[in-house]
mmCIF file of C-alpha atoms in Angstrom:
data_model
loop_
_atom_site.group_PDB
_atom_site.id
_atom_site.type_symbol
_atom_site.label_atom_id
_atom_site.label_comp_id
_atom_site.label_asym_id
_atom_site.label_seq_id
_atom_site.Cartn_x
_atom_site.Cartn_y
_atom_site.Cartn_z
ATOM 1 C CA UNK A 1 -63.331 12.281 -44.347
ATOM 2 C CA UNK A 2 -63.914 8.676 -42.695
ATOM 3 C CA UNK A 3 -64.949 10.140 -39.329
ATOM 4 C CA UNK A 4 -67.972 11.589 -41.883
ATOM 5 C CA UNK A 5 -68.484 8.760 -43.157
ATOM 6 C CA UNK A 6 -68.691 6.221 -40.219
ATOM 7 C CA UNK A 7 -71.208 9.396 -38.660
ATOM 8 C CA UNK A 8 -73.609 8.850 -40.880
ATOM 9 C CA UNK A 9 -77.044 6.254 -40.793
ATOM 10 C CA UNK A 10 -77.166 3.944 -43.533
ATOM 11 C CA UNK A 11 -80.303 5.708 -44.672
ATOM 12 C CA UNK A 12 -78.017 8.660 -45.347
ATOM 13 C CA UNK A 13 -75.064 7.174 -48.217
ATOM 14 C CA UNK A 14 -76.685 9.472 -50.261
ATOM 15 C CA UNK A 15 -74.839 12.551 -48.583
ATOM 16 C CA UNK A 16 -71.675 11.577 -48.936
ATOM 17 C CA UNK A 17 -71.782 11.691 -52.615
ATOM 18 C CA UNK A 18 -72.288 15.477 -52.761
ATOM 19 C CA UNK A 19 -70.696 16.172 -49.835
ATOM 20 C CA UNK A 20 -67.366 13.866 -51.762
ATOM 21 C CA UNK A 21 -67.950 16.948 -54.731
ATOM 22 C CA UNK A 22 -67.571 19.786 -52.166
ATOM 23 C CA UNK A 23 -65.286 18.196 -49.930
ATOM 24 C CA UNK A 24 -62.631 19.486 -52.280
ATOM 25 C CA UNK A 25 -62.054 23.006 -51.240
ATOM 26 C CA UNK A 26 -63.989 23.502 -48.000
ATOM 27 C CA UNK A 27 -63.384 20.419 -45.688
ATOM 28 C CA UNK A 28 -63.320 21.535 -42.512
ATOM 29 C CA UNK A 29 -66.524 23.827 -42.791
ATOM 30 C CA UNK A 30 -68.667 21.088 -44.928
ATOM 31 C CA UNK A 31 -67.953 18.641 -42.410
ATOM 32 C CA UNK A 32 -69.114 20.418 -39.098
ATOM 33 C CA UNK A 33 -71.868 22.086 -41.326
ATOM 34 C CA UNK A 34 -73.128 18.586 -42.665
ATOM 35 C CA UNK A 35 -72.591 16.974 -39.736
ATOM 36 C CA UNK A 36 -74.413 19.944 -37.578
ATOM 37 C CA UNK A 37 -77.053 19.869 -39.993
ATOM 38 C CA UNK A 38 -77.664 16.504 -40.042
ATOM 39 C CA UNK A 39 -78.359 16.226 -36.547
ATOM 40 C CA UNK A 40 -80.374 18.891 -36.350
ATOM 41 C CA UNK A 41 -82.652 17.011 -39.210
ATOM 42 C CA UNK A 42 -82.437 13.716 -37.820
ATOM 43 C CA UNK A 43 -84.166 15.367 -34.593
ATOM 44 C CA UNK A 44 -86.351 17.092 -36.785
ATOM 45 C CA UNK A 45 -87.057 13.917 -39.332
ATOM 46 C CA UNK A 46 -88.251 12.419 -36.162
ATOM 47 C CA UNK A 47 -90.480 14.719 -35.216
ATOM 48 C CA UNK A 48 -92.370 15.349 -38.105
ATOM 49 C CA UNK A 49 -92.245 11.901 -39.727
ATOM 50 C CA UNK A 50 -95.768 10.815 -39.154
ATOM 51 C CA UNK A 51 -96.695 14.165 -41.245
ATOM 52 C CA UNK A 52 -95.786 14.917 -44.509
ATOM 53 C CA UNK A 53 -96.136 18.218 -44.525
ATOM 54 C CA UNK A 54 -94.122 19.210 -41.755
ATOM 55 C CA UNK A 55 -90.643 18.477 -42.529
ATOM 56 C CA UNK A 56 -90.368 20.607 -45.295
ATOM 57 C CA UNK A 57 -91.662 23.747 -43.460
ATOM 58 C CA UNK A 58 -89.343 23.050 -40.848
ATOM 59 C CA UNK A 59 -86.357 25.685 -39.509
ATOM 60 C CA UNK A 60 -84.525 22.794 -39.398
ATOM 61 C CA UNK A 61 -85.041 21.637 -42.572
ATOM 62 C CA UNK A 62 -84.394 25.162 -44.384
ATOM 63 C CA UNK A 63 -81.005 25.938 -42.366
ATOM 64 C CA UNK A 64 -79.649 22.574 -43.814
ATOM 65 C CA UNK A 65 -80.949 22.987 -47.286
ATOM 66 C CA UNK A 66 -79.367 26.625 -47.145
ATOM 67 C CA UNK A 67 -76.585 25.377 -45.979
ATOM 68 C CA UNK A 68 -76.050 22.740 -48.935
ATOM 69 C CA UNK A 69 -77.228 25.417 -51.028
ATOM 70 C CA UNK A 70 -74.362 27.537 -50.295
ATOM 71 C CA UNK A 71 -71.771 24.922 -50.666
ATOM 72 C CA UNK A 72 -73.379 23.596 -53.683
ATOM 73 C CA UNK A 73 -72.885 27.788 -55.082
ATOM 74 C CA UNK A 74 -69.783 27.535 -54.137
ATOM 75 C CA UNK A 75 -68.905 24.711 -56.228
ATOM 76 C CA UNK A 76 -70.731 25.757 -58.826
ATOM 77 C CA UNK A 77 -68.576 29.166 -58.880
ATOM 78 C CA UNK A 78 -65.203 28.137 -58.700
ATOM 79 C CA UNK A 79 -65.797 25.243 -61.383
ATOM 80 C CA UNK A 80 -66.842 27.859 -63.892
ATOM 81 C CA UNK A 81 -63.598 29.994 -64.214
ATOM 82 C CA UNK A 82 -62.544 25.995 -64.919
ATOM 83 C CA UNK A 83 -64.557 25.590 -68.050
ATOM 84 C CA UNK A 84 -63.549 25.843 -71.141
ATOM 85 C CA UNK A 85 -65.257 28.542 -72.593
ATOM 86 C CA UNK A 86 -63.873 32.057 -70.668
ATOM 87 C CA UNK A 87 -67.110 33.354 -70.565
ATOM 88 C CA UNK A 88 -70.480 30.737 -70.357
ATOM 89 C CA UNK A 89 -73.559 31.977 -71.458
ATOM 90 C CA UNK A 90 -75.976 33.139 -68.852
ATOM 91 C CA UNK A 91 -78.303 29.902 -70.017
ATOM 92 C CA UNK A 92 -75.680 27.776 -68.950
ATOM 93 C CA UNK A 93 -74.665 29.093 -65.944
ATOM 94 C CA UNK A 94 -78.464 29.452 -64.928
ATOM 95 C CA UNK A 95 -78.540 25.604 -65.962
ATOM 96 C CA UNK A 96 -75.522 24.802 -63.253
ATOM 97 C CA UNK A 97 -77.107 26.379 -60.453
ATOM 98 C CA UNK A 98 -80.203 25.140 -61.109
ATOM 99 C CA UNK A 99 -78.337 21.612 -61.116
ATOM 100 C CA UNK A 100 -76.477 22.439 -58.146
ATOM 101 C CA UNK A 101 -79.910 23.287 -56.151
ATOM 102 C CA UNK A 102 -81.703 20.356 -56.963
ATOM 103 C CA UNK A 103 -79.238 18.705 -55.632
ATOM 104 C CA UNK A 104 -78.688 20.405 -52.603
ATOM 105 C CA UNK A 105 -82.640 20.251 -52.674
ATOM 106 C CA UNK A 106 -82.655 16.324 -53.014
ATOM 107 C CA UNK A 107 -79.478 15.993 -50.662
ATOM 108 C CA UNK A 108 -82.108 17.605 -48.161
ATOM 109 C CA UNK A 109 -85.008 15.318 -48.882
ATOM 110 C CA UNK A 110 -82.541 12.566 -47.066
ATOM 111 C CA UNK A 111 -83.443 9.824 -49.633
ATOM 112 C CA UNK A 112 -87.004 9.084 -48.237
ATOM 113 C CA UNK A 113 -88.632 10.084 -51.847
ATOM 114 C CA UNK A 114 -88.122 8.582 -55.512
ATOM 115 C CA UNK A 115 -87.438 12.371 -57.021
ATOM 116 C CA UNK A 116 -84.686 13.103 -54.752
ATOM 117 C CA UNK A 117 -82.773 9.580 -55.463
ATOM 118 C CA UNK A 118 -83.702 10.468 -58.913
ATOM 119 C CA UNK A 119 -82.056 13.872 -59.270
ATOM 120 C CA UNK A 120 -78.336 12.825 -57.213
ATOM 121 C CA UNK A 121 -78.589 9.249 -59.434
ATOM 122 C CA UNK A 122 -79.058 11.123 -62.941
ATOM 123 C CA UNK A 123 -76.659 13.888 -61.625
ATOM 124 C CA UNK A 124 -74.081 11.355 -60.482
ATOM 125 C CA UNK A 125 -74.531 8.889 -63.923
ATOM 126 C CA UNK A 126 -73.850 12.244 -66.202
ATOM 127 C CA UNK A 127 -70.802 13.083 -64.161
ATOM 128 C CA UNK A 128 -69.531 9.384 -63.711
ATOM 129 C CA UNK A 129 -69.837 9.297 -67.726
ATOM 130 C CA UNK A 130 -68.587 12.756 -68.652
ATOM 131 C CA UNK A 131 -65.254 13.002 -66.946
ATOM 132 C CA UNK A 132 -62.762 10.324 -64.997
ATOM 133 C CA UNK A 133 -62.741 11.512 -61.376
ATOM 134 C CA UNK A 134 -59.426 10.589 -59.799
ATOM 135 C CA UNK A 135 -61.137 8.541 -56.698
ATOM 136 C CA UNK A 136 -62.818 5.881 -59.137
ATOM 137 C CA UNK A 137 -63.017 3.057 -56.297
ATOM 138 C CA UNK A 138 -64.888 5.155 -54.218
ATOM 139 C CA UNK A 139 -67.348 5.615 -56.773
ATOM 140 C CA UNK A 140 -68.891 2.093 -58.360
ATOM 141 C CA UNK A 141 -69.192 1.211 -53.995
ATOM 142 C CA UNK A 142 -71.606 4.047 -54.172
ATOM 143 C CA UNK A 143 -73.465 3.197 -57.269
ATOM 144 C CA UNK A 144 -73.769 -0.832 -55.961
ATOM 145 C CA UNK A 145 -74.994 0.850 -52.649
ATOM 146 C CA UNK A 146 -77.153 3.518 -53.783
ATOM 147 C CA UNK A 147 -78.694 0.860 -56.789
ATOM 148 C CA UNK A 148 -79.435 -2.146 -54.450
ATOM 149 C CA UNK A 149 -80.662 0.267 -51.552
ATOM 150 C CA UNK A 150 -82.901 2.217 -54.070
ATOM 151 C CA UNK A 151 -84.625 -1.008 -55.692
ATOM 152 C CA UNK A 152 -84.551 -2.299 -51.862
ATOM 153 C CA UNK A 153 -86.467 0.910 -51.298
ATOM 154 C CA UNK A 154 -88.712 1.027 -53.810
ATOM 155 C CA UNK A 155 -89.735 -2.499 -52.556
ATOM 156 C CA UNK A 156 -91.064 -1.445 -49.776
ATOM 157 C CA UNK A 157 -92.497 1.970 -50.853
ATOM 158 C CA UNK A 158 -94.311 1.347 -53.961
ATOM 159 C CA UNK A 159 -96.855 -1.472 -54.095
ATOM 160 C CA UNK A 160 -98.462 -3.150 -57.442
ATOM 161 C CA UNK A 161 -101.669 -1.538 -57.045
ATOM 162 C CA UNK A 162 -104.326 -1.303 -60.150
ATOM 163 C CA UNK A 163 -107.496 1.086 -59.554
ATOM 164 C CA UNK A 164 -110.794 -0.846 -58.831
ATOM 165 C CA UNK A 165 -113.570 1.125 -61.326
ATOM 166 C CA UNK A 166 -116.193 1.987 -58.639
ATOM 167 C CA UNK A 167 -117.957 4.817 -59.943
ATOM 168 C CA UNK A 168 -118.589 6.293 -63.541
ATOM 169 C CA UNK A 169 -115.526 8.827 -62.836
ATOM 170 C CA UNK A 170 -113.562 8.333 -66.135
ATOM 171 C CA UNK A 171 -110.894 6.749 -65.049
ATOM 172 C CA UNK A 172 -108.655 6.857 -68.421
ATOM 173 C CA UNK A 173 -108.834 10.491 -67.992
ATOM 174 C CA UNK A 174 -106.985 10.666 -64.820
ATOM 175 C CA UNK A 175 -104.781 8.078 -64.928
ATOM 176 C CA UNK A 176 -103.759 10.016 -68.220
ATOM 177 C CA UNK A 177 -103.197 13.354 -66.580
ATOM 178 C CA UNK A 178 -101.507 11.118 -63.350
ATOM 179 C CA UNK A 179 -98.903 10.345 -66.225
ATOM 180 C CA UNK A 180 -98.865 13.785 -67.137
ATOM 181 C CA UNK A 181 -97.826 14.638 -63.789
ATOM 182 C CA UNK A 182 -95.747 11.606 -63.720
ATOM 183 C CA UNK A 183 -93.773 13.280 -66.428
ATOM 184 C CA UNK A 184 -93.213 16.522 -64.421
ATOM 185 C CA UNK A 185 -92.188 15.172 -61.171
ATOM 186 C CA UNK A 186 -88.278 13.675 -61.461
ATOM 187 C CA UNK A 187 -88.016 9.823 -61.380
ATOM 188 C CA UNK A 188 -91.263 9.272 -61.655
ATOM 189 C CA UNK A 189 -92.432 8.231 -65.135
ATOM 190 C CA UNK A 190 -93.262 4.321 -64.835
ATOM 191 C CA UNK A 191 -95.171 4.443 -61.299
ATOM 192 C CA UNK A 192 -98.153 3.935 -60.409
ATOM 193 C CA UNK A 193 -101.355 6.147 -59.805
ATOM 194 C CA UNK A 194 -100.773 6.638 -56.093
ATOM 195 C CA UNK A 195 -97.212 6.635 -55.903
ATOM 196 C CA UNK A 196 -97.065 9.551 -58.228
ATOM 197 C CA UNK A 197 -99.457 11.630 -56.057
ATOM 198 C CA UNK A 198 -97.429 11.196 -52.984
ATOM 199 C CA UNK A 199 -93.928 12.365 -54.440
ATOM 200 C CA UNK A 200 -95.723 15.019 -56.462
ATOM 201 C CA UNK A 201 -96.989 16.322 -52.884
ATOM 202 C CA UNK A 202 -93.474 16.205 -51.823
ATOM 203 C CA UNK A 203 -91.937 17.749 -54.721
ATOM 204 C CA UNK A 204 -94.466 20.114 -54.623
ATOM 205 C CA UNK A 205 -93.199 21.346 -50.766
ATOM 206 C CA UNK A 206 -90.016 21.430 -51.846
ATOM 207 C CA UNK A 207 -90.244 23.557 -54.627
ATOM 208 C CA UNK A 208 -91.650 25.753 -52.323
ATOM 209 C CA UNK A 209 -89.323 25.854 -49.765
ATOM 210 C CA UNK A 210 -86.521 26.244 -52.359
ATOM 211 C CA UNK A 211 -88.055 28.736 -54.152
ATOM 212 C CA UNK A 212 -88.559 30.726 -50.953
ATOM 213 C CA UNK A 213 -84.502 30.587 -50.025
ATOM 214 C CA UNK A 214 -83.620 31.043 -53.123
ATOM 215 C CA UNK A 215 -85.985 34.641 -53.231
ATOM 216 C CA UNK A 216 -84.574 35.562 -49.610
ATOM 217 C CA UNK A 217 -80.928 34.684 -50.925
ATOM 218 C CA UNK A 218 -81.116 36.999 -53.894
ATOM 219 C CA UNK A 219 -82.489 39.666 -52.154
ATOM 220 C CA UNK A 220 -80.019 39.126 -49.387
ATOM 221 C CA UNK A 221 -77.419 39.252 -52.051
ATOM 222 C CA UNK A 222 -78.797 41.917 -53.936
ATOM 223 C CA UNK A 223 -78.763 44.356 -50.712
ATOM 224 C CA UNK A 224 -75.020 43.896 -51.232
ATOM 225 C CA UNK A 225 -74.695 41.878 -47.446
ATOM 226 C CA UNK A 226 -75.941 44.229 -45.560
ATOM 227 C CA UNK A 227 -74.704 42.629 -42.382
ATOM 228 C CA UNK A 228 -77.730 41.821 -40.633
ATOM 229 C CA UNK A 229 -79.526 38.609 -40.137
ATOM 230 C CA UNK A 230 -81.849 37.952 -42.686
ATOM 231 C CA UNK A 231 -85.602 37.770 -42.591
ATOM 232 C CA UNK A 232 -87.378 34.655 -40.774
ATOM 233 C CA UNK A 233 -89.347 32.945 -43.798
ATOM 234 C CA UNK B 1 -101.013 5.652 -74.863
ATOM 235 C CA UNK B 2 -103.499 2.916 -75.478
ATOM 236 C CA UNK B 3 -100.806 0.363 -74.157
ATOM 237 C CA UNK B 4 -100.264 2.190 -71.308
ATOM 238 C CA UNK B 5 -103.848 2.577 -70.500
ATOM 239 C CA UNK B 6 -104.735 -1.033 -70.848
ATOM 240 C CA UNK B 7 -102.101 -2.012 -68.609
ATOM 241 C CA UNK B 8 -102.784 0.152 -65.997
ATOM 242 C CA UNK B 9 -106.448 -1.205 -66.025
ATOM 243 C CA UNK B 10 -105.395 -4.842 -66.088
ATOM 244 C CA UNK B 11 -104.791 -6.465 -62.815
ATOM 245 C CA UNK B 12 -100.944 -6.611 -61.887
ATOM 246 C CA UNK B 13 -100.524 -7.250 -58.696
ATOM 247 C CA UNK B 14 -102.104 -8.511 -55.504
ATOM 248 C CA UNK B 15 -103.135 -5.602 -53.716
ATOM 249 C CA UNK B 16 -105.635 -3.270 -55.038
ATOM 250 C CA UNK B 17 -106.232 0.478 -53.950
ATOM 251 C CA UNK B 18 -109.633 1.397 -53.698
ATOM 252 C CA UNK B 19 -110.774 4.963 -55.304
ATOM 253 C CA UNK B 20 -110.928 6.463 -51.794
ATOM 254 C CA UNK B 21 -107.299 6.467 -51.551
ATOM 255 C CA UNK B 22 -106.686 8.334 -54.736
ATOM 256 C CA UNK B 23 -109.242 10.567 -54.024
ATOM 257 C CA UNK B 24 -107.602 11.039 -50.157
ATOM 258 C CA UNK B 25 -103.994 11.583 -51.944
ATOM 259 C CA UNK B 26 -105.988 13.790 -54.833
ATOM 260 C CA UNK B 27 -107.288 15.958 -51.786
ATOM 261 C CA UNK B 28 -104.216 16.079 -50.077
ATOM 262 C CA UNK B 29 -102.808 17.574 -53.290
ATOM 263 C CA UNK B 30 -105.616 19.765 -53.573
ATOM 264 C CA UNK B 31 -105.027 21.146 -50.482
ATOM 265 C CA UNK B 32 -101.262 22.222 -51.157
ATOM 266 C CA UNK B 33 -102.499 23.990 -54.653
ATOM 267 C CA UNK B 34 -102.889 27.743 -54.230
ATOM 268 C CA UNK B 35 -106.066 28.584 -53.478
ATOM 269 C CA UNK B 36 -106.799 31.167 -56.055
ATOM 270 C CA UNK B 37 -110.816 30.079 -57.097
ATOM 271 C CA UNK B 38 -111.241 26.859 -54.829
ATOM 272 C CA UNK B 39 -112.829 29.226 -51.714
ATOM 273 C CA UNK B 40 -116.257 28.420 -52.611
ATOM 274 C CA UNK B 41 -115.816 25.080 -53.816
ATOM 275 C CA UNK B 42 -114.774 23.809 -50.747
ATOM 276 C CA UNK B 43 -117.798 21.024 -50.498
ATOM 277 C CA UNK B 44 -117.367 17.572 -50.527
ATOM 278 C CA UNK B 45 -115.972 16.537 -53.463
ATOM 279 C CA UNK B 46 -113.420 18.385 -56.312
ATOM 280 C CA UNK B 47 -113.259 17.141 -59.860
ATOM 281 C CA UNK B 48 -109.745 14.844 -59.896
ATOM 282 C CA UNK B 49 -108.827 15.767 -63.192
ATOM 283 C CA UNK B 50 -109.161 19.534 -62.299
ATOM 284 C CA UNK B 51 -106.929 19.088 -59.375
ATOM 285 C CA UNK B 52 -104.307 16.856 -61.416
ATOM 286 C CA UNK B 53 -104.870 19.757 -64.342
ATOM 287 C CA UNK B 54 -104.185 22.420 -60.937
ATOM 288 C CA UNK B 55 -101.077 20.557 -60.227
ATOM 289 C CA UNK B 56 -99.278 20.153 -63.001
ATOM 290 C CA UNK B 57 -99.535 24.081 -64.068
ATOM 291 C CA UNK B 58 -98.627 24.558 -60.325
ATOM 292 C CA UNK B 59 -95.204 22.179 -60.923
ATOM 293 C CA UNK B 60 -94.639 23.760 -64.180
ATOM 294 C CA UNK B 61 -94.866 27.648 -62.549
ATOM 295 C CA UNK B 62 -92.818 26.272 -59.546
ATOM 296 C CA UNK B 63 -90.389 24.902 -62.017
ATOM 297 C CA UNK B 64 -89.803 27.910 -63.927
ATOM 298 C CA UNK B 65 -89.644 30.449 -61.149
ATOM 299 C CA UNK B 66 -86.743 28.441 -59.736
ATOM 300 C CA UNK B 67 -85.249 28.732 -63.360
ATOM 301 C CA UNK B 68 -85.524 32.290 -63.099
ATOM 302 C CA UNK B 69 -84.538 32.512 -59.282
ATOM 303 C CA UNK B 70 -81.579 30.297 -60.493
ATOM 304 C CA UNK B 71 -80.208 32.479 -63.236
ATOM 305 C CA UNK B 72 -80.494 35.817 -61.395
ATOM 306 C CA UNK B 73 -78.859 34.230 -58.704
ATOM 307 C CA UNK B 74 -75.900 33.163 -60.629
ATOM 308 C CA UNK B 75 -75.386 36.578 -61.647
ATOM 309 C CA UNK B 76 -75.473 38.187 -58.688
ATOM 310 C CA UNK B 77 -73.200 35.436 -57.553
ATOM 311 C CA UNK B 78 -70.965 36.174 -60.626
ATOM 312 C CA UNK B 79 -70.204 39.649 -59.264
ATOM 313 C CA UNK B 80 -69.861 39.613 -55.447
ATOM 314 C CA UNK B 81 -66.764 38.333 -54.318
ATOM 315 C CA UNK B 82 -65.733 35.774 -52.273
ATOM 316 C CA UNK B 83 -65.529 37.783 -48.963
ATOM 317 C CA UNK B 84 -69.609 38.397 -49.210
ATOM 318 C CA UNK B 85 -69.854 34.673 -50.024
ATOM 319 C CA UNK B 86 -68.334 33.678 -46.553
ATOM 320 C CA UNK B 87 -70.632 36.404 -44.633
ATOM 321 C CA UNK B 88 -73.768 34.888 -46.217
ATOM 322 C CA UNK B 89 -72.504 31.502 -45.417
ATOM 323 C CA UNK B 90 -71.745 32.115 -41.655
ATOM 324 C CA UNK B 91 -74.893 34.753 -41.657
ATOM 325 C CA UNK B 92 -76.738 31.224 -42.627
ATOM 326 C CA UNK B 93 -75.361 28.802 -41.077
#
């Protein structure tokens, strides 16, 4: 657990808050996945930093996000014969996975964008409030970090900008549907006009990438495991 | 709304983005919309508001497949056991 720890950037505290939820039952496996994983993005985060829309089309990219994906099902799984009710409506179960994917999603988008610190911080606040978790020192070190980091963040990504009225183009009109959109995207409902755009591009890619591993996983899993590799996206 | 709008049209801050930068990031966007009747209106300039209207159908669509994707998912997850779980994990890792 400290060896993953100490491994990781400073960029990167934000994995070892999900990784802390799954570390419970598969330790050895999450850590040499994660850590695997990781390198292979920071090679790949690299690479395709200048653009924006390579990372998230990446192989790279999509073998860790499957990878958190699974551990994140796994969790999800073997917490539900926990609950209380014996048998959870397919609604909530639905609602759990979905959780557990957008944050296995966001835990892939490395912290770089507003929705993904959005999704782990809301996630993380409903759990810290719900339920004592028995490491409770660990946990306000990672809110501190994660809260000073993000507004140290957002300092540098999002600038006080205003839009300058050049043309007749109505701007009330867009700036209402940029709200709109503001809305839809996680995390993103006081910022401004062009900070929006960029993490709704972003969100945008990686709906699609986890909308295309999630289709490949159910028919994998649908095919009963067949035993072969599955198909290249 | 009004509030909101007056605000945003008030001077904040020091810098100021010009409307070629939205309309840059409003193209980039454009560009990652599925291109289902944009072929032959590829000239110079698309209507922002169209795009933003685009995009936020897109997100919602997006949004609710994974919904779907999500709850099938858990039910096929429901009745495999954990045996297939570990093949599809080393299969994917």
């Amino acid at each position: 657990m400290a060896s993953l720890v100490s491994d990781t950037e400073p960029p990167t505290y934000l994995n070892s808050t999900p990784t802390d939820l799954v570390r419970r039952k598969k330790r050895q496996s999450a850590s040499s996945a994660a850590a695997s994983s990781r390198r292979n993005n920071a090679a790949s985060a690299t690479a395709g930093d200048g653009d924006s829309h390579a990372p998230w089309r990446s192989e790279k990219q999509q073998r860790s996000y499957s990878a958190n994906l699974i551990q994140a099902l796994q969790q999800v799984r073997l917490s539900s014969p926990a609950a209380e009710t014996p048998y959870p409506t397919a609604q909530k179960r639905g609602k759990a996975f979905r959780e557990a994917a957008d944050r296995a999603l966001a835990v892939s988008a490395r912290g770089r964008t507003l929705w993904s610190r959005a999704i782990l911080f809301n996630r993380f606040k409903l759990k810290f409030r719900k339920q004592k978790r028995p490491r409770p020192a660990a946990i306000p070190a990672v809110i501190t970090r994660g809260s000073s980091s993000s507004s140290s963040g957002r300092g540098t990504k999002k600038r006080r900008v205003t839009v300058v009225k050049l043309n007749k183009k109505s701007i009330p009109t867009v700036n209402r549907k940029v709200r709109v959109l503001g809305r839809l995207v996680p995390g993103c409902k006081k910022e401004s006009v062009p900070v929006i755009l960029e993490e709704a591009t972003d969100y945008i890619q990686a709906l699609e990438m986890q909308v295309r591993a999630m289709k490949s996983l159910a028919e994998l899993l649908s095919g009963s495991g067949s035993g072969s590799a599955p198909p290249p996206i | 709304m009004s509030s909101r709008r007056s605000r945003s049209s008030r001077q904040t801050g020091a810098s100021m983005i010009s409307e070629d930068q939205i309309n840059d990031l409003v193209l980039q966007l454009h560009r990652l919309l599925p291109e289902l009747g944009n072929n032959h209106r590829r000239s110079g300039k698309v209507s922002a508001s169209k795009v933003l209207q685009e995009t936020c159908t897109y997100i919602r669509n997006l949004n609710k497949e994974v919904d779907d994707l999500s709850e099938r998912l858990s039910q096929l997850l429901e009745s495999t056991d954990s045996a297939q779980a570990a093949l599809i994990r080393s299969l994917l890792m």
